[in-house]
Short mmCIF file of C-alpha atoms and ligand atoms in Angstrom, two decimals:
data_model
loop_
_atom_site.label_atom_id
_atom_site.label_comp_id
_atom_site.label_asym_id
_atom_site.label_seq_id
_atom_site.Cartn_x
_atom_site.Cartn_y
_atom_site.Cartn_z
CA UNK A 27 27.40 -19.01 13.13
CA UNK A 28 25.72 -15.85 14.37
CA UNK A 29 27.87 -13.95 16.62
CA UNK A 30 26.48 -11.92 19.49
CA UNK A 31 26.62 -8.14 18.68
CA UNK A 32 28.62 -5.76 20.46
CA UNK A 33 26.76 -2.79 18.94
CA UNK A 34 26.53 0.08 21.48
CA UNK A 35 22.87 0.95 21.92
CA UNK A 36 23.11 4.69 20.70
CA UNK A 37 24.39 3.26 17.31
CA UNK A 38 20.93 1.97 16.70
CA UNK A 39 19.89 5.47 16.17
CA UNK A 40 21.75 5.35 12.88
CA UNK A 41 19.86 2.23 11.66
CA UNK A 42 17.12 4.53 10.11
CA UNK A 43 15.24 7.88 10.30
CA UNK A 44 12.62 5.85 12.17
CA UNK A 45 15.08 4.70 14.87
CA UNK A 46 16.57 8.26 15.04
CA UNK A 47 13.09 9.72 15.58
CA UNK A 48 12.16 7.34 18.44
CA UNK A 49 11.07 9.67 21.49
CA UNK A 50 13.07 9.37 24.71
CA UNK A 51 16.25 7.19 25.27
CA UNK A 52 16.67 3.86 23.73
CA UNK A 53 16.21 1.45 26.39
CA UNK A 54 18.06 -1.88 26.27
CA UNK A 55 16.59 -5.12 27.56
CA UNK A 56 18.75 -7.58 29.44
CA UNK A 57 20.55 -10.45 27.64
CA UNK A 58 19.57 -14.22 28.64
CA UNK A 59 21.70 -14.99 31.50
CA UNK A 60 22.24 -18.85 31.54
CA UNK A 61 19.80 -21.60 30.65
CA UNK A 62 16.08 -21.23 30.64
CA UNK A 63 12.80 -23.39 30.16
CA UNK A 64 9.74 -21.93 28.58
CA UNK A 65 6.63 -23.07 26.59
CA UNK A 66 7.48 -21.17 23.46
CA UNK A 67 10.75 -19.76 22.57
CA UNK A 68 10.77 -17.07 19.50
CA UNK A 69 13.85 -16.13 17.81
CA UNK A 70 13.81 -12.55 16.41
CA UNK A 71 12.13 -9.42 17.72
CA UNK A 72 10.85 -8.06 14.60
CA UNK A 73 7.04 -7.84 13.85
CA UNK A 74 6.85 -11.71 13.31
CA UNK A 75 8.30 -12.56 16.48
CA UNK A 76 6.69 -9.91 18.59
CA UNK A 77 3.13 -10.36 17.07
CA UNK A 78 3.45 -14.10 17.72
CA UNK A 79 4.51 -13.47 21.17
CA UNK A 80 1.93 -10.96 21.81
CA UNK A 81 -0.95 -13.01 20.49
CA UNK A 82 0.16 -16.05 22.42
CA UNK A 83 0.20 -14.20 25.74
CA UNK A 84 -3.04 -12.53 24.91
CA UNK A 85 -4.92 -15.94 24.07
CA UNK A 86 -3.32 -17.80 26.80
CA UNK A 87 -1.91 -15.60 29.67
CA UNK A 88 -0.35 -18.73 31.59
CA UNK A 89 2.02 -19.44 28.78
CA UNK A 90 5.58 -18.87 29.29
CA UNK A 91 7.00 -17.10 26.10
CA UNK A 92 10.47 -15.94 25.65
CA UNK A 93 11.91 -13.86 22.65
CA UNK A 94 15.59 -14.00 21.85
CA UNK A 95 16.95 -11.09 19.76
CA UNK A 96 20.44 -10.84 18.57
CA UNK A 97 20.51 -6.93 18.69
CA UNK A 98 17.64 -4.84 19.81
CA UNK A 99 13.79 -5.05 19.13
CA UNK A 100 12.91 -3.88 15.84
CA UNK A 101 16.73 -3.96 14.56
CA UNK A 102 15.71 -5.68 11.37
CA UNK A 103 13.45 -4.73 8.48
CA UNK A 104 10.86 -3.98 11.05
CA UNK A 105 12.62 -0.83 12.36
CA UNK A 106 13.63 0.30 8.86
CA UNK A 107 10.76 -0.02 6.45
CA UNK A 108 8.60 2.13 4.47
CA UNK A 109 5.80 2.05 7.04
CA UNK A 110 3.14 0.88 4.39
CA UNK A 111 0.77 -1.18 6.32
CA UNK A 112 -1.06 -2.53 3.32
CA UNK A 113 -3.17 -5.47 2.41
CA UNK A 114 -0.59 -6.53 -0.27
CA UNK A 115 0.58 -10.08 -0.65
CA UNK A 116 3.73 -10.83 -2.54
CA UNK A 117 2.29 -13.80 -4.37
CA UNK A 118 0.02 -12.41 -7.22
CA UNK A 119 -3.68 -13.18 -6.92
CA UNK A 120 -3.72 -14.98 -10.33
CA UNK A 121 -0.91 -17.38 -8.94
CA UNK A 122 -2.96 -17.96 -5.70
CA UNK A 123 -6.18 -18.81 -7.82
CA UNK A 124 -4.06 -21.33 -9.83
CA UNK A 125 -2.43 -22.87 -6.71
CA UNK A 126 -5.40 -22.93 -4.28
CA UNK A 127 -8.57 -21.98 -6.15
CA UNK A 128 -10.49 -18.68 -6.32
CA UNK A 129 -12.29 -19.22 -3.01
CA UNK A 130 -8.99 -19.69 -0.98
CA UNK A 131 -7.49 -16.71 -2.76
CA UNK A 132 -10.50 -14.58 -1.85
CA UNK A 133 -10.47 -15.75 1.78
CA UNK A 134 -6.76 -14.61 1.99
CA UNK A 135 -7.40 -11.38 0.49
CA UNK A 136 -10.20 -10.64 2.65
CA UNK A 137 -8.27 -11.34 5.75
CA UNK A 138 -5.35 -9.12 4.64
CA UNK A 139 -7.92 -6.30 4.21
CA UNK A 140 -9.11 -7.07 7.82
CA UNK A 141 -5.50 -7.23 9.02
CA UNK A 142 -4.70 -3.59 8.01
CA UNK A 143 -7.54 -2.60 10.49
CA UNK A 144 -6.42 -5.11 13.11
CA UNK A 145 -2.79 -3.37 13.31
CA UNK A 146 -4.52 -0.14 13.93
CA UNK A 147 -6.98 -1.66 16.39
CA UNK A 148 -4.21 -3.17 18.51
CA UNK A 149 -2.02 0.07 18.30
CA UNK A 150 -5.06 2.03 19.59
CA UNK A 151 -5.93 -0.58 22.32
CA UNK A 152 -2.40 -0.86 23.52
CA UNK A 153 -1.54 2.82 23.27
CA UNK A 154 1.18 2.39 20.73
CA UNK A 155 1.62 5.81 19.04
CA UNK A 156 2.86 4.62 15.80
CA UNK A 157 1.30 7.49 13.72
CA UNK A 158 -1.30 4.94 12.09
CA UNK A 159 -3.08 6.82 9.38
CA UNK A 160 -5.29 4.99 7.06
CA UNK A 161 -5.13 7.00 4.00
CA UNK A 162 -5.01 4.41 1.40
CA UNK A 163 -2.43 3.72 -1.27
CA UNK A 164 -1.86 5.69 -4.54
CA UNK A 165 0.05 3.83 -7.35
CA UNK A 166 0.62 6.50 -9.94
CA UNK A 167 0.72 5.59 -13.59
CA UNK A 168 3.48 7.94 -15.07
CA UNK A 169 3.82 7.26 -18.80
CA UNK A 170 1.94 5.16 -21.32
CA UNK A 171 3.50 1.74 -20.37
CA UNK A 172 2.49 2.33 -16.57
CA UNK A 173 -1.10 3.35 -17.51
CA UNK A 174 -1.43 0.20 -19.56
CA UNK A 175 -0.27 -1.72 -16.49
CA UNK A 176 -2.88 0.07 -14.38
CA UNK A 177 -5.69 -0.74 -16.86
CA UNK A 178 -4.56 -4.50 -16.85
CA UNK A 179 -4.54 -4.50 -12.97
CA UNK A 180 -8.13 -3.25 -12.89
CA UNK A 181 -9.19 -5.82 -15.54
CA UNK A 182 -7.61 -8.48 -13.56
CA UNK A 183 -9.10 -7.24 -10.28
CA UNK A 184 -12.67 -7.14 -11.80
CA UNK A 185 -12.30 -10.74 -12.95
CA UNK A 186 -11.62 -11.76 -9.53
CA UNK A 187 -14.57 -9.98 -8.26
CA UNK A 188 -12.73 -7.05 -6.78
CA UNK A 189 -14.75 -3.91 -6.98
CA UNK A 190 -14.24 -0.25 -7.20
CA UNK A 191 -14.56 0.11 -3.52
CA UNK A 192 -11.37 -1.97 -3.15
CA UNK A 193 -9.35 -0.76 -6.16
CA UNK A 194 -10.25 1.94 -8.62
CA UNK A 195 -8.64 3.73 -11.52
CA UNK A 196 -8.23 7.54 -11.09
CA UNK A 197 -7.89 9.76 -14.16
CA UNK A 198 -4.97 12.22 -14.36
CA UNK A 199 -6.92 15.17 -12.50
CA UNK A 200 -7.98 12.72 -9.77
CA UNK A 201 -4.51 11.29 -9.28
CA UNK A 202 -2.93 14.79 -9.39
CA UNK A 203 -5.15 15.87 -6.63
CA UNK A 204 -3.99 13.11 -4.28
CA UNK A 205 -0.22 13.46 -5.31
CA UNK A 206 1.01 16.32 -7.13
CA UNK A 207 3.73 14.28 -8.95
CA UNK A 208 5.20 14.80 -12.48
CA UNK A 209 4.02 13.11 -15.69
CA UNK A 210 0.86 11.46 -14.05
CA UNK A 211 -1.59 10.05 -16.59
CA UNK A 212 -3.76 8.19 -13.91
CA UNK A 213 -3.38 6.06 -10.91
CA UNK A 214 -4.56 3.01 -9.07
CA UNK A 215 -6.05 3.76 -5.65
CA UNK A 216 -7.02 1.34 -2.74
CA UNK A 217 -8.15 2.41 0.66
CA UNK A 218 -6.67 -0.71 2.27
CA UNK A 219 -3.34 0.75 3.46
CA UNK A 220 -2.33 2.91 6.43
CA UNK A 221 0.85 4.66 6.79
CA UNK A 222 2.80 4.07 10.10
CA UNK A 223 6.12 4.80 11.86
CA UNK A 224 7.87 1.52 11.60
CA UNK A 225 10.11 1.59 14.69
CA UNK A 226 7.36 3.07 17.06
CA UNK A 227 5.33 0.05 16.00
CA UNK A 228 8.06 -2.38 16.72
CA UNK A 229 9.08 -0.86 19.94
CA UNK A 230 5.73 -0.35 21.17
CA UNK A 231 4.71 -3.85 20.42
CA UNK A 232 7.76 -5.08 22.26
CA UNK A 233 6.42 -3.19 25.30
CA UNK A 234 2.72 -4.46 24.89
CA UNK A 235 3.98 -7.94 24.77
CA UNK A 236 6.07 -7.43 27.92
CA UNK A 237 3.06 -6.00 29.71
CA UNK A 238 1.45 -9.29 29.05
CA UNK A 239 4.17 -11.36 30.55
CA UNK A 240 6.33 -12.04 27.52
CA UNK A 241 10.22 -12.07 28.38
CA UNK A 242 12.39 -10.49 25.65
CA UNK A 243 16.14 -11.08 25.74
CA UNK A 244 18.27 -8.73 23.49
CA UNK A 245 21.89 -9.13 22.65
CA UNK A 246 21.23 -12.79 22.58
CA UNK A 247 21.92 -14.68 19.39
CA UNK A 248 20.52 -17.94 18.49
CA UNK A 249 23.01 -20.28 17.15
CA UNK A 250 20.98 -23.29 16.67
CA UNK A 251 17.47 -24.33 16.59
CA UNK A 252 16.11 -27.75 16.88
CA UNK A 253 13.01 -29.41 18.23
CA UNK A 254 12.59 -28.33 21.94
CA UNK A 255 15.76 -26.35 22.09
CA UNK A 256 17.54 -23.04 21.10
CA UNK A 257 21.28 -22.87 21.73
CA UNK A 258 22.26 -19.14 22.02
CA UNK A 259 25.36 -17.17 22.86
CA UNK A 260 24.03 -16.69 26.36
CA UNK A 261 22.64 -19.99 27.26
CA UNK A 262 20.26 -22.84 26.09
CA UNK A 263 16.59 -22.33 25.87
CA UNK A 264 14.22 -25.34 26.28
CA UNK A 265 10.86 -24.97 24.84
CA UNK A 266 7.85 -27.13 23.73
CA UNK A 267 7.63 -24.89 20.62
CA UNK A 268 10.39 -22.91 18.89
CA UNK A 269 9.55 -20.23 16.24
CA UNK A 270 11.96 -19.00 13.70
CA UNK A 271 11.14 -15.28 12.99
CA UNK A 272 14.34 -14.11 11.40
CA UNK A 273 13.01 -13.40 7.97
CA UNK A 274 15.60 -11.90 5.88
CA UNK A 275 18.32 -12.76 8.04
CA UNK A 276 17.37 -16.53 7.95
CA UNK A 277 20.13 -17.41 5.68
CA UNK A 278 22.52 -16.96 8.52
CA UNK A 279 20.89 -19.86 10.52
CA UNK A 280 22.19 -23.38 10.20
CA UNK A 281 20.11 -25.47 7.80
CA UNK A 282 18.29 -22.42 6.39
CA UNK A 283 21.03 -21.09 4.14
CA UNK A 284 18.87 -21.47 0.88
CA UNK A 285 15.31 -20.87 2.25
CA UNK A 286 15.14 -17.02 1.65
CA UNK A 287 17.46 -14.57 0.05
CA UNK A 288 18.41 -11.26 1.83
CA UNK A 289 17.37 -8.71 -0.63
CA UNK A 290 18.30 -5.11 0.08
CA UNK A 291 15.92 -2.33 -0.07
CA UNK A 292 17.19 1.29 0.50
CA UNK A 293 15.49 4.40 1.86
CA UNK A 294 16.08 8.10 2.31
CA UNK A 295 14.35 10.86 4.41
CA UNK A 296 14.24 14.54 3.44
CA UNK A 297 14.59 17.24 5.83
CA UNK A 298 11.27 18.80 6.91
CA UNK A 299 9.44 20.17 3.94
CA UNK A 300 8.08 23.68 3.80
CA UNK A 301 4.40 24.10 4.16
CA UNK A 302 3.82 25.45 0.77
CA UNK A 303 5.88 22.69 -0.97
CA UNK A 304 3.87 20.02 1.09
CA UNK A 305 0.76 21.66 -0.25
CA UNK A 306 1.82 21.05 -3.68
CA UNK A 307 2.93 17.51 -3.03
CA UNK A 308 -0.36 16.47 -1.34
CA UNK A 309 -0.80 13.24 0.26
CA UNK A 310 -2.92 15.10 2.79
CA UNK A 311 -4.52 12.17 4.34
CA UNK A 312 -1.38 10.04 4.80
CA UNK A 313 -1.73 8.20 1.45
CA UNK A 314 1.24 5.91 0.65
CA UNK A 315 2.63 6.45 -2.88
CA UNK A 316 4.63 4.69 -5.54
CA UNK A 317 4.47 4.38 -9.28
CA UNK A 318 3.85 1.34 -11.44
CA UNK A 319 7.56 0.85 -12.60
CA UNK A 320 9.06 -2.71 -12.57
CA UNK A 321 11.57 -2.09 -9.71
CA UNK A 322 9.45 -1.10 -6.83
CA UNK A 323 9.60 2.46 -5.33
CA UNK A 324 7.59 3.47 -2.22
CA UNK A 325 7.07 6.51 0.05
CA UNK A 326 5.04 8.27 2.52
CA UNK A 327 4.71 11.76 4.07
CA UNK A 328 5.90 11.50 7.65
CA UNK A 329 4.10 12.88 10.79
CA UNK A 330 6.74 15.73 10.95
CA UNK A 331 6.37 16.65 7.22
CA UNK A 332 9.19 14.93 5.52
CA UNK A 333 9.06 12.35 2.81
CA UNK A 334 10.41 8.92 3.57
CA UNK A 335 11.12 7.25 0.17
CA UNK A 336 12.75 4.07 -0.88
CA UNK A 337 13.39 1.63 -3.75
CA UNK A 338 14.74 -1.60 -4.65
CA UNK A 339 17.47 -2.20 -7.11
CA UNK A 340 20.62 -2.69 -4.79
CA UNK A 341 22.62 -5.56 -5.80
CA UNK A 342 22.04 -8.99 -4.24
CA UNK A 343 25.31 -9.96 -2.37
CA UNK A 344 27.05 -13.24 -3.21
CA UNK A 345 26.44 -16.08 -0.65
CA UNK A 346 23.32 -14.24 0.81
CA UNK A 347 25.78 -12.06 2.86
CA UNK A 348 24.43 -9.47 5.10
CA UNK A 349 26.72 -6.86 6.42
CA UNK A 350 26.13 -3.43 7.94
CA UNK A 351 27.98 -1.76 5.21
CA UNK A 352 25.27 -2.93 2.69
CA UNK A 353 22.84 -0.76 4.37
CA UNK A 354 24.66 2.25 2.83
CA UNK A 355 25.01 2.39 -0.99
CA UNK A 356 26.00 5.77 -2.10
CA UNK A 357 25.07 5.12 -5.87
CA UNK A 358 21.79 3.70 -5.07
CA UNK A 359 20.92 6.36 -2.44
CA UNK A 360 21.76 9.03 -4.95
CA UNK A 361 19.53 7.27 -7.55
CA UNK A 362 16.67 7.08 -5.11
CA UNK A 363 17.10 10.80 -4.22
CA UNK A 364 16.98 11.67 -7.98
CA UNK A 365 14.05 9.55 -8.49
CA UNK A 366 12.11 11.34 -5.55
CA UNK A 367 13.01 14.73 -7.08
CA UNK A 368 12.06 13.44 -10.65
CA UNK A 369 8.64 12.46 -9.17
CA UNK A 370 8.04 15.76 -7.16
CA UNK A 371 10.35 18.29 -9.00
CA UNK A 372 9.27 20.87 -6.24
CA UNK A 373 11.75 19.02 -3.99
CA UNK A 374 14.71 20.09 -6.40
CA UNK A 375 16.83 21.63 -3.52
CA UNK A 376 15.65 19.56 -0.64
CA UNK A 377 18.27 18.19 1.74
CA UNK A 378 18.43 14.56 2.53
CA UNK A 379 19.04 13.99 6.24
CA UNK A 380 18.77 10.15 6.59
CA UNK A 381 19.99 7.19 4.24
CA UNK A 382 19.66 3.57 5.24
CA UNK A 383 18.61 0.27 4.16
CA UNK A 384 18.13 -3.36 5.21
CA UNK A 385 17.48 -6.93 3.93
CA UNK A 386 13.94 -8.44 3.41
CA UNK A 387 13.41 -11.98 2.74
CA UNK A 388 12.29 -13.63 -0.66
CA UNK A 389 11.72 -17.27 -0.99
CA UNK A 390 12.43 -19.03 -4.54
CA UNK A 391 8.71 -19.03 -5.52
CA UNK A 392 7.99 -15.51 -4.26
CA UNK A 393 5.52 -16.94 -1.86
CA UNK A 394 5.34 -15.93 1.86
CA UNK A 395 4.61 -18.69 4.16
CA UNK A 396 3.73 -19.38 7.86
CA UNK A 397 3.54 -22.87 9.65
CA UNK A 398 3.81 -25.01 12.71
CA UNK A 399 4.83 -28.51 12.53
CA UNK A 400 3.12 -30.26 15.59
CA UNK A 401 5.54 -33.31 15.44
CA UNK A 402 8.81 -31.32 15.85
CA UNK A 403 7.24 -28.17 17.62
CA UNK A 404 9.07 -25.99 15.11
CA UNK A 405 7.38 -23.06 13.64
CA UNK A 406 8.26 -20.33 11.14
CA UNK A 407 7.13 -17.35 9.15
CA UNK A 408 8.59 -14.97 6.40
CA UNK A 409 9.50 -14.69 2.80
CA UNK A 410 7.02 -11.41 2.89
CA UNK A 411 9.28 -9.99 -0.03
CA UNK A 412 8.60 -6.38 0.90
CA UNK A 413 4.95 -6.60 2.13
CA UNK A 414 5.49 -7.56 5.68
CA UNK A 415 4.27 -4.77 7.82
CA UNK A 416 0.66 -6.11 7.91
CA UNK A 417 1.25 -9.65 6.81
CA UNK A 418 3.39 -10.38 10.03
CA UNK A 419 0.38 -9.49 12.15
CA UNK A 420 -1.45 -12.14 10.30
CA UNK A 421 1.35 -14.61 10.65
CA UNK A 422 1.76 -13.78 14.34
CA UNK A 423 -1.98 -14.46 14.95
CA UNK A 424 -1.55 -17.67 12.94
CA UNK A 425 1.32 -19.11 14.72
CA UNK A 426 -0.24 -18.27 18.08
CA UNK A 427 -3.36 -20.24 17.05
CA UNK A 428 -1.40 -23.12 15.54
CA UNK A 429 0.79 -23.43 18.61
CA UNK A 430 -1.97 -23.29 20.96
CA UNK A 431 -3.96 -25.76 18.88
CA UNK A 432 -6.90 -23.33 18.17
CA UNK A 433 -8.72 -24.09 14.86
CA UNK A 434 -9.35 -20.63 13.56
CA UNK A 435 -10.31 -18.96 10.23
CA UNK A 436 -6.59 -17.73 10.03
CA UNK A 437 -5.22 -21.33 10.34
CA UNK A 438 -7.10 -22.50 7.31
CA UNK A 439 -5.86 -20.01 4.99
CA UNK A 440 -4.18 -21.10 1.88
CA UNK A 441 -0.59 -19.84 2.73
CA UNK A 442 -0.53 -21.97 6.04
CA UNK A 443 1.93 -24.77 5.86
CA UNK A 444 3.42 -23.67 2.41
CA UNK A 445 7.01 -24.77 1.63
CA UNK A 446 9.07 -23.05 -1.03
CA UNK A 447 11.74 -24.92 -2.98
CA UNK A 448 15.36 -23.77 -2.01
CA UNK A 449 17.21 -21.14 -3.99
CA UNK A 450 19.84 -22.44 -6.31
CA UNK A 451 23.49 -22.95 -4.94
CA UNK A 452 25.91 -20.18 -5.73
CA UNK A 453 27.05 -18.73 -8.17
CA UNK A 454 23.64 -19.57 -10.04
CA UNK A 455 21.80 -17.69 -7.26
CA UNK A 456 23.91 -14.42 -7.63
CA UNK A 457 23.88 -14.67 -11.43
CA UNK A 458 20.15 -15.28 -11.79
CA UNK A 459 19.08 -12.70 -9.13
CA UNK A 460 21.39 -9.82 -10.27
CA UNK A 461 20.54 -10.49 -13.94
CA UNK A 462 16.87 -10.15 -13.23
CA UNK A 463 17.47 -6.92 -11.24
CA UNK A 464 19.34 -5.48 -14.22
CA UNK A 465 16.70 -6.56 -16.64
CA UNK A 466 14.12 -4.66 -14.63
CA UNK A 467 16.26 -1.50 -14.45
CA UNK A 468 16.81 -1.78 -18.14
CA UNK A 469 12.96 -2.20 -18.81
CA UNK A 470 12.22 0.82 -16.65
CA UNK A 471 14.75 2.97 -18.28
CA UNK A 472 13.54 2.01 -21.75
CA UNK A 473 9.79 2.77 -20.80
CA UNK A 474 10.80 6.08 -19.44
CA UNK A 475 12.73 6.88 -22.56
CA UNK A 476 10.24 5.44 -25.15
CA UNK A 477 7.10 5.91 -23.18
CA UNK A 478 6.10 2.61 -24.81
CA UNK A 479 5.61 -0.82 -23.09
CA UNK A 480 8.89 -2.60 -22.95
CA UNK A 481 9.14 -5.97 -24.40
CA UNK A 482 11.16 -7.06 -21.31
CA UNK A 483 8.29 -6.12 -19.08
CA UNK A 484 6.20 -9.15 -19.59
CA UNK A 485 9.07 -11.40 -19.27
CA UNK A 486 10.06 -9.84 -15.95
CA UNK A 487 6.50 -9.69 -14.49
CA UNK A 488 7.12 -12.48 -12.06
CA UNK A 489 9.83 -10.46 -10.38
CA UNK A 490 7.75 -7.38 -9.95
CA UNK A 491 5.51 -8.53 -7.05
CA UNK A 492 5.45 -6.99 -3.52
C1 LIG B 1 14.04 -0.89 3.39
C2 LIG B 1 12.69 -1.61 3.65
C3 LIG B 1 11.58 -1.25 3.27
C4 LIG B 1 10.29 -1.92 3.52
N1 LIG B 1 9.11 -1.39 3.39
C5 LIG B 1 7.99 -2.09 3.60
C6 LIG B 1 6.66 -1.37 3.60
O1 LIG B 1 6.69 -0.35 3.35
N2 LIG B 1 5.64 -2.25 3.70
C7 LIG B 1 5.70 -3.46 3.99
O2 LIG B 1 4.74 -4.19 4.17
N3 LIG B 1 6.96 -4.14 4.04
C8 LIG B 1 7.99 -3.48 3.91
N4 LIG B 1 9.33 -4.10 4.11
C9 LIG B 1 9.34 -5.27 4.59
C10 LIG B 1 8.96 -5.49 6.08
O3 LIG B 1 9.73 -4.60 6.76
C11 LIG B 1 9.44 -6.90 6.42
O4 LIG B 1 8.62 -7.88 5.98
C12 LIG B 1 9.00 -7.17 7.99
O5 LIG B 1 9.55 -6.03 8.88
C13 LIG B 1 9.52 -8.46 8.46
O6 LIG B 1 9.57 -8.62 9.93
P1 LIG B 1 10.11 -9.87 10.47
O7 LIG B 1 9.93 -9.71 11.90
O8 LIG B 1 9.78 -11.09 9.93
O9 LIG B 1 11.71 -9.56 10.17
P2 LIG B 1 12.82 -8.63 10.84
O10 LIG B 1 12.10 -7.33 11.07
O11 LIG B 1 13.98 -8.52 9.74
O12 LIG B 1 13.18 -9.28 12.21
C14 LIG B 1 14.01 -10.20 12.26
C15 LIG B 1 14.89 -10.23 13.53
O13 LIG B 1 15.47 -11.41 13.81
C16 LIG B 1 16.78 -10.95 14.40
N5 LIG B 1 17.74 -12.09 14.22
C17 LIG B 1 18.45 -12.48 13.06
N6 LIG B 1 19.18 -13.55 13.29
C18 LIG B 1 18.97 -13.88 14.66
C19 LIG B 1 19.60 -14.87 15.54
N7 LIG B 1 20.54 -15.75 15.09
N8 LIG B 1 19.40 -14.80 16.76
C20 LIG B 1 18.46 -13.80 17.26
N9 LIG B 1 17.84 -13.03 16.45
C21 LIG B 1 18.21 -12.86 15.18
C22 LIG B 1 17.25 -9.75 13.65
O14 LIG B 1 18.25 -8.80 14.48
C23 LIG B 1 15.90 -8.97 13.65
O15 LIG B 1 15.64 -8.25 14.63
C24 LIG B 1 10.43 -3.29 3.96
C25 LIG B 1 11.83 -3.69 4.24
C26 LIG B 1 12.86 -3.01 4.01
C27 LIG B 1 14.09 -3.71 4.41
#
């Protein structure tokens, strides 16, 4: 059961640097007050739920749409992420080709590229000041093993018909001009990524949806979702269509316990960085950055001149538990700080002002999905791994089209209707996920030490996407 939250509004500031830097007071929305009847009920006010509600209201202003949120809009990963609005998709292109064919893979890839621009276009149109800056994405190759991986990615991209305008290999000098990091031998660069302020996007999107008539109820937890009905802590909502948009939190919903695992990603934000140090770091056009290690790291330079930087590697918690204390992991946060300083040694004495984290959702086959079952009126989207900022927009557009019965290009994409098999029961799930995490950490450490390709790398490649 999902209890209603008693979190005081001000405490949400501590969710992330992004929440803390939202301008003005945090406005709360009313909770549901008794039973309600609507056309569409959406559970979860993160990007998935909000984009779905937004596009529903935009395409059919007469529809009655309600969003039910246990905490506050943007409370989940949407208000805490790294702000990479990228065309990345958690399932590899090679796997998509195997599953659906080359044409289907290409259609999805092209739509994801358009989606990065769509987020920026809606933000501009709706006056959402989310610091959208399309500076592309630089994936540094630091060490021989990473450089080899970069070459392989280019080879694979070319075999799929992806040209240099979409993904190119930079030499050490070109890469160093974009990001003044240590040990850089080269980089992959794609223009299809924007950096954003995640909480500004989530909160602005909630307001944009409301302006179009969507009703958002906060402090309202869904306890049960079934065809035509959502039972909440504040009343029952009857609806022709019900959408589950709880992503990394879905394991807490009855009947969904093994659909996705909540997987913690943790972040830090530095204090504002002096201008001369920023000059050395680069990232002048808002490029997002990472390197090509196995355990994903990610960062961006914020509008107020900090680095917001995160990484995976925090343990998976037995039974898919989600608890506020998991957002703070002293050891992992220190590891992330050290990794940042190792990347940019100029930051040696920099202060860290914010440390946070949150759960993202991973399906057993590492395959995001979106779908709507017309027979039951139940819709869902999620399992984005850690590539959900742009993909949620595509999910929301797709759900809106599916629910209103419109046949559009997006409703014919290969990920629509995909169902992943459930995760193993415990303790197998806990053992498997944490063993894989440790193996990736070992592979990264051994690569750093030896500068050679790790033998473990190939074996673990299925767990490095996203
Ligand atoms: C630290 C971190 C860094 C990340 N970095 C990136 C990045 O740089 N780029 C990228 O593309 N992706 C990134 N991601 C992933 C991305 O943030 C997510 O994929 C995306 O935000 C998912 O949005 P969502 O709306 O589906 O889920 P969420 O934003 O998690 O929203 C789910 C909502 O459901 C609510 N909810 C849960 N249970 C209930 C209930 N019973 N009743 C009512 N409401 C409920 C929650 O309170 C929450 O608000 C990151 C994730 C994390 C955690």
